[in-house]
Short mmCIF file of C-alpha atoms in Angstrom, two decimals:
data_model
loop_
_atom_site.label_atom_id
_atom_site.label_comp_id
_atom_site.label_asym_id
_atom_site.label_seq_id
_atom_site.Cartn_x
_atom_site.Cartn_y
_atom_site.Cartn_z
CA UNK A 1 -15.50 58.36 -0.35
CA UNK A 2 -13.66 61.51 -1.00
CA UNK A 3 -15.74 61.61 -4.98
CA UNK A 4 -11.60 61.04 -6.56
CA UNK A 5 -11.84 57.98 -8.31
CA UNK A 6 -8.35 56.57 -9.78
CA UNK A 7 -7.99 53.69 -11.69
CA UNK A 8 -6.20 50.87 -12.10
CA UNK A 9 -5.92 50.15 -8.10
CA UNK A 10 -2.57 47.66 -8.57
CA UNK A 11 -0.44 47.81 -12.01
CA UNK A 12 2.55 45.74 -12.42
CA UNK A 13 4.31 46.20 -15.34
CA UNK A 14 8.07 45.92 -16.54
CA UNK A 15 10.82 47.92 -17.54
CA UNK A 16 10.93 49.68 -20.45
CA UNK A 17 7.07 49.65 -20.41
CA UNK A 18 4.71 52.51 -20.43
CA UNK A 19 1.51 52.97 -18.15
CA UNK A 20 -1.22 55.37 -17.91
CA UNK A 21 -3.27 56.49 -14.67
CA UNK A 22 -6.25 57.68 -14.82
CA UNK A 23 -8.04 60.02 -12.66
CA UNK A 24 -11.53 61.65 -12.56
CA UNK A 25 -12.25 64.65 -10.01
CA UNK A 26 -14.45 65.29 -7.40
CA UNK A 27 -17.55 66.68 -8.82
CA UNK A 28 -17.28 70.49 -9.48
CA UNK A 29 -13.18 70.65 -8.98
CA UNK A 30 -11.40 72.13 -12.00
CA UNK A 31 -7.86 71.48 -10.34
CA UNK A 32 -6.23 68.09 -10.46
CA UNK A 33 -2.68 67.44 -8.68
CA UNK A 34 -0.94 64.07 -9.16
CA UNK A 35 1.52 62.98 -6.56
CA UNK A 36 4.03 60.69 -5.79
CA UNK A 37 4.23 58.51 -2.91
CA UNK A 38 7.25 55.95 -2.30
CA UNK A 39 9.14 54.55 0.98
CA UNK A 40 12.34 56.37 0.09
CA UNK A 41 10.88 60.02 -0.84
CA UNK A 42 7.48 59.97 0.99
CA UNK A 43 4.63 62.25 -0.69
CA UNK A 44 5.72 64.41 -3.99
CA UNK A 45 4.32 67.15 -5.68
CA UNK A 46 4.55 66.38 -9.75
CA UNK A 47 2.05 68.48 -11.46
CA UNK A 48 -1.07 70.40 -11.51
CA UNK A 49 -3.92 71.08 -13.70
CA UNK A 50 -6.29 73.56 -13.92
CA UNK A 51 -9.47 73.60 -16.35
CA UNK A 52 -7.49 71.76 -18.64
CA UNK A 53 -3.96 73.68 -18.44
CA UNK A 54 -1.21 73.38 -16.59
CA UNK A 55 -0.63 75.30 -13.79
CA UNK A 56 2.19 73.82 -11.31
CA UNK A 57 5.33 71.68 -11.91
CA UNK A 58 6.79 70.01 -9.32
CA UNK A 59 9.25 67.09 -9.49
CA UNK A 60 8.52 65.59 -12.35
CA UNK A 61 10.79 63.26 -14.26
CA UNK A 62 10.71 63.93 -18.52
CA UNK A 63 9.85 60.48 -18.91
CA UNK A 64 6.33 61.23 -17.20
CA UNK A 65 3.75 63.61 -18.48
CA UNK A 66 0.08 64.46 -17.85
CA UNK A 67 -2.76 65.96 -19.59
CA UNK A 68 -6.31 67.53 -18.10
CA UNK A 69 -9.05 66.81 -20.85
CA UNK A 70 -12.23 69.08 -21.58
CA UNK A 71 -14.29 66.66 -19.29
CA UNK A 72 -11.36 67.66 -16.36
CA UNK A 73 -10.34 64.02 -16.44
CA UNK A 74 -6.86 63.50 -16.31
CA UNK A 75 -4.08 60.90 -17.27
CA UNK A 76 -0.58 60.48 -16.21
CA UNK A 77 1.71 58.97 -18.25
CA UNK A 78 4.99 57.22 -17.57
CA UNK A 79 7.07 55.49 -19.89
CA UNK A 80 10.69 53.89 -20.09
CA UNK A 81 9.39 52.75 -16.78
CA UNK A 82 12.29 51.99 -14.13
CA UNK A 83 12.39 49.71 -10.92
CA UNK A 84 12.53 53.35 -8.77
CA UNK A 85 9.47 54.19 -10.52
CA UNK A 86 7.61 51.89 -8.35
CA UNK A 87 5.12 54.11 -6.15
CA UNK A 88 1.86 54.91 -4.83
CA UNK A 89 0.23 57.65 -7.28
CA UNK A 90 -2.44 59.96 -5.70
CA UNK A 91 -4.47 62.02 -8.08
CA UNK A 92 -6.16 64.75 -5.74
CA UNK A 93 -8.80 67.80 -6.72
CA UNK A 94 -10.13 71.05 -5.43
CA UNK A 95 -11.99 73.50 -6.71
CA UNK A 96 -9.39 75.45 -7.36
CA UNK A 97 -5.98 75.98 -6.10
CA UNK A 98 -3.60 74.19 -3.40
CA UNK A 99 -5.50 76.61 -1.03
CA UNK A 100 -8.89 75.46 -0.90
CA UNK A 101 -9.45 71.54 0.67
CA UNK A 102 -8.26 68.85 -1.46
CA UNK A 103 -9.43 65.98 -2.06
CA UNK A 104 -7.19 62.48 -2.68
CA UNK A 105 -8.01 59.59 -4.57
CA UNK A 106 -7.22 56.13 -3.06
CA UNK A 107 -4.09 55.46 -5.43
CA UNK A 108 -2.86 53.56 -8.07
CA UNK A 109 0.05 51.01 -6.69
CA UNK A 110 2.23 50.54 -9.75
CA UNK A 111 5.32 48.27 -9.17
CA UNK A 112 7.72 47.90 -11.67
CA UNK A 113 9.89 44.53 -12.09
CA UNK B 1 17.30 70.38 5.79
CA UNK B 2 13.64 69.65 4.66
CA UNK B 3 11.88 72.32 3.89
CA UNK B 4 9.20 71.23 6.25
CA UNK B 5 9.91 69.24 9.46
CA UNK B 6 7.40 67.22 11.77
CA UNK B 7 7.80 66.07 15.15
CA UNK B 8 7.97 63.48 16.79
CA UNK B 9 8.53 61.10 13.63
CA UNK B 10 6.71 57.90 15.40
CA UNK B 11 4.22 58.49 18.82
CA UNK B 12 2.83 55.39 20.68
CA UNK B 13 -0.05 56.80 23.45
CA UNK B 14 -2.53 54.76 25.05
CA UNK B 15 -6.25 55.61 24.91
CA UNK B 16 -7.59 58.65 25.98
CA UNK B 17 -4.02 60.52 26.04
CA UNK B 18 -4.14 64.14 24.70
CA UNK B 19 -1.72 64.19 21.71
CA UNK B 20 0.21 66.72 19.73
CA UNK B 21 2.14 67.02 16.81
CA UNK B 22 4.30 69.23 15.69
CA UNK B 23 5.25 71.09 12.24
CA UNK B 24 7.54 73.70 11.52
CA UNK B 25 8.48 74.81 7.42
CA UNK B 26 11.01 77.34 6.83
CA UNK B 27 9.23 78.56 3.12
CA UNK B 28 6.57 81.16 2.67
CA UNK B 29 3.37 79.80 2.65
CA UNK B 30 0.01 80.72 1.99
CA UNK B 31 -1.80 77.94 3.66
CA UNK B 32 -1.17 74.77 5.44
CA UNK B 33 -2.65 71.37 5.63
CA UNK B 34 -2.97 68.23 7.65
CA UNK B 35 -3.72 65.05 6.31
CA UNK B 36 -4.13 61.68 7.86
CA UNK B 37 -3.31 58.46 6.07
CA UNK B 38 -4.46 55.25 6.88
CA UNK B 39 -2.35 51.78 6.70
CA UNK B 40 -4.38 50.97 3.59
CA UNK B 41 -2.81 54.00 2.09
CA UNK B 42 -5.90 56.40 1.25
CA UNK B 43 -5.29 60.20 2.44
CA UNK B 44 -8.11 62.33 3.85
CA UNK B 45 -8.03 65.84 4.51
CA UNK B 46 -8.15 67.15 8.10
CA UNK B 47 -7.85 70.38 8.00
CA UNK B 48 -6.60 73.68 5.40
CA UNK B 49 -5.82 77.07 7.51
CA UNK B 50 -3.79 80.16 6.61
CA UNK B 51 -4.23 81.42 10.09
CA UNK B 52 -5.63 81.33 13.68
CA UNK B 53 -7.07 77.23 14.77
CA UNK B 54 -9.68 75.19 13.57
CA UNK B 55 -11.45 72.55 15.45
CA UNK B 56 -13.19 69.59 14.15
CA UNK B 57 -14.48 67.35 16.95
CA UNK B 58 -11.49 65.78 18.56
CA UNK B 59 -9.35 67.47 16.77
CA UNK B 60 -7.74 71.01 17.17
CA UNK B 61 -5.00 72.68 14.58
CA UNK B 62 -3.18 75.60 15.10
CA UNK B 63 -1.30 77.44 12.98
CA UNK B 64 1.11 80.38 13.90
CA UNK B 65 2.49 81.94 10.87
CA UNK B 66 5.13 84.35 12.82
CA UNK B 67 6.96 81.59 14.10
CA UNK B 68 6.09 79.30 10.97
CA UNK B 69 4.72 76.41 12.91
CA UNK B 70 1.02 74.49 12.98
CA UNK B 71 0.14 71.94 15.52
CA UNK B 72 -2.36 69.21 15.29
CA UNK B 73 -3.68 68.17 18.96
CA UNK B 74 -6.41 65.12 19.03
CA UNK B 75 -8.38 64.83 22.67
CA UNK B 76 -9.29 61.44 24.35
CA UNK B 77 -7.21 59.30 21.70
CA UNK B 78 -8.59 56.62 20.53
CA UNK B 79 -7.06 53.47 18.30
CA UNK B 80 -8.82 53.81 15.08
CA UNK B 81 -6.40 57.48 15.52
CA UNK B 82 -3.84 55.43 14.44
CA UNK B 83 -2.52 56.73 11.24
CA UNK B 84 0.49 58.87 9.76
CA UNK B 85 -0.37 62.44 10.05
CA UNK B 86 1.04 64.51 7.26
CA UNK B 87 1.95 68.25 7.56
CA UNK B 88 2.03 70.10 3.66
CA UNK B 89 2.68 73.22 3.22
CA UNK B 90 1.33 75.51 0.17
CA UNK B 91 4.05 76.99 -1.32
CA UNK B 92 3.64 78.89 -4.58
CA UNK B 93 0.50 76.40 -5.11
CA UNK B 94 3.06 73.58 -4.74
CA UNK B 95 2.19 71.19 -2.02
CA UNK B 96 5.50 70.56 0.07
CA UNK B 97 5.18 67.39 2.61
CA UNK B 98 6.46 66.84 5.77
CA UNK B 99 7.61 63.10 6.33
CA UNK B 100 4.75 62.46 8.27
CA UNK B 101 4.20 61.37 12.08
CA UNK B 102 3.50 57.58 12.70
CA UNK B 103 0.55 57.45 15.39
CA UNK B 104 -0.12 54.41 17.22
CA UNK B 105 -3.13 54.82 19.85
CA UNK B 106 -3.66 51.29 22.25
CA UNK B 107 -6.35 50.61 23.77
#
């Protein structure tokens, strides 16, 4: 149990639709990193944040956006949802940066139909 | 050309082979990791180094920033080693991926 807990597990939603992921950090970490994981593109970097600002952008689409809340929480939201959209999510923490150990969550599966 | 490229893509060994795989990234970095993920999909962390080799048990990483290449050996394989092994690369505290390196390890 890496102390990343992600939820929902398995979301299938339409197109159009709009879904939010949910993460909560390991104990302690004040940086959270969402990722992207699908068979085409393998494992993406899409944002960071740090003790509730954002710190690194990666490859994330305009449709999608995140927040970090004072309880270092986080949510990542997608909306006008498309079939390609349809991924494995990781949320991941550390204590602070990209160089210390992370730590991954065990994913949110969203499919999109 | 990706940015960071592992080798060999898929490896099949039978138990108790000594195994290595390969990583080279052509950014600047400032650390490196290897991660394992496991056919359910969850990703653990192996290892984080900036320089030098770090050993954990069976398993031995080596990084040499000159040459911009890590290795990850693992001793006396065994078949709950099978996994994908996944090379990232901190880059401006950006995590860049390698495609990963499909183990299989029969007994």
């Amino acid at each position: 149990d890496s102390g990343v807990t992600q939820t929902p597990k398995h979301l299938i939603t339409a197109t159009g639709q709009r879904v939010t992921l949910r993460c909560s950090p390991r104990s302690g970490d004040l940086s959270v990193y969402w990722y992207q994981q699908s068979l085409d593109q393998g494992l993406q970097f899409l944002i960071q944040y740090y003790n509730g600002e954002e710190r690194a952008k990666g490859n994330i689409l305009e449709r999608f956006s995140a927040q970090q809340f004072p309880d270092l929480h986080s949510e990542l939201n997608l909306s006008s949802l498309e079939l390609g959209d349809s991924a494995l999510y990781f949320c991941a923490s550390s204590v602070m940066s990209s160089g210390n150990t992370i730590y991954f969550g065990e994913g949110s599966w969203l499919t999109v139909v | 050309k990706n940015e960071v490229e592992q080798s060999p893509q898929n490896l099949t060994a039978q138990e108790g082979e000594f195994i290595t795989i390969n990583c080279s990234y052509s950014v600047g970095i400032s650390a490196l990791h290897w991660l394992q993920q496991h056919p359910g999909g969850g990703i653990v962390s192996l290892f984080m180094l900036s320089s030098g080799k770090k050993k954990h048990g069976r398993l031995i990483a080596t990084i040499n920033i000159q040459e911009k290449h890590s290795s990850l050996h693992i001793t006396a394989s065994h078949p709950r080693d099978s996994a994908v092994y996944i090379c990232a690369v901190v880059n401006t505290d950006k995590l860049i991926f390698g495609t990963g390196t499909r183990l299989q390890v029969f007994p």
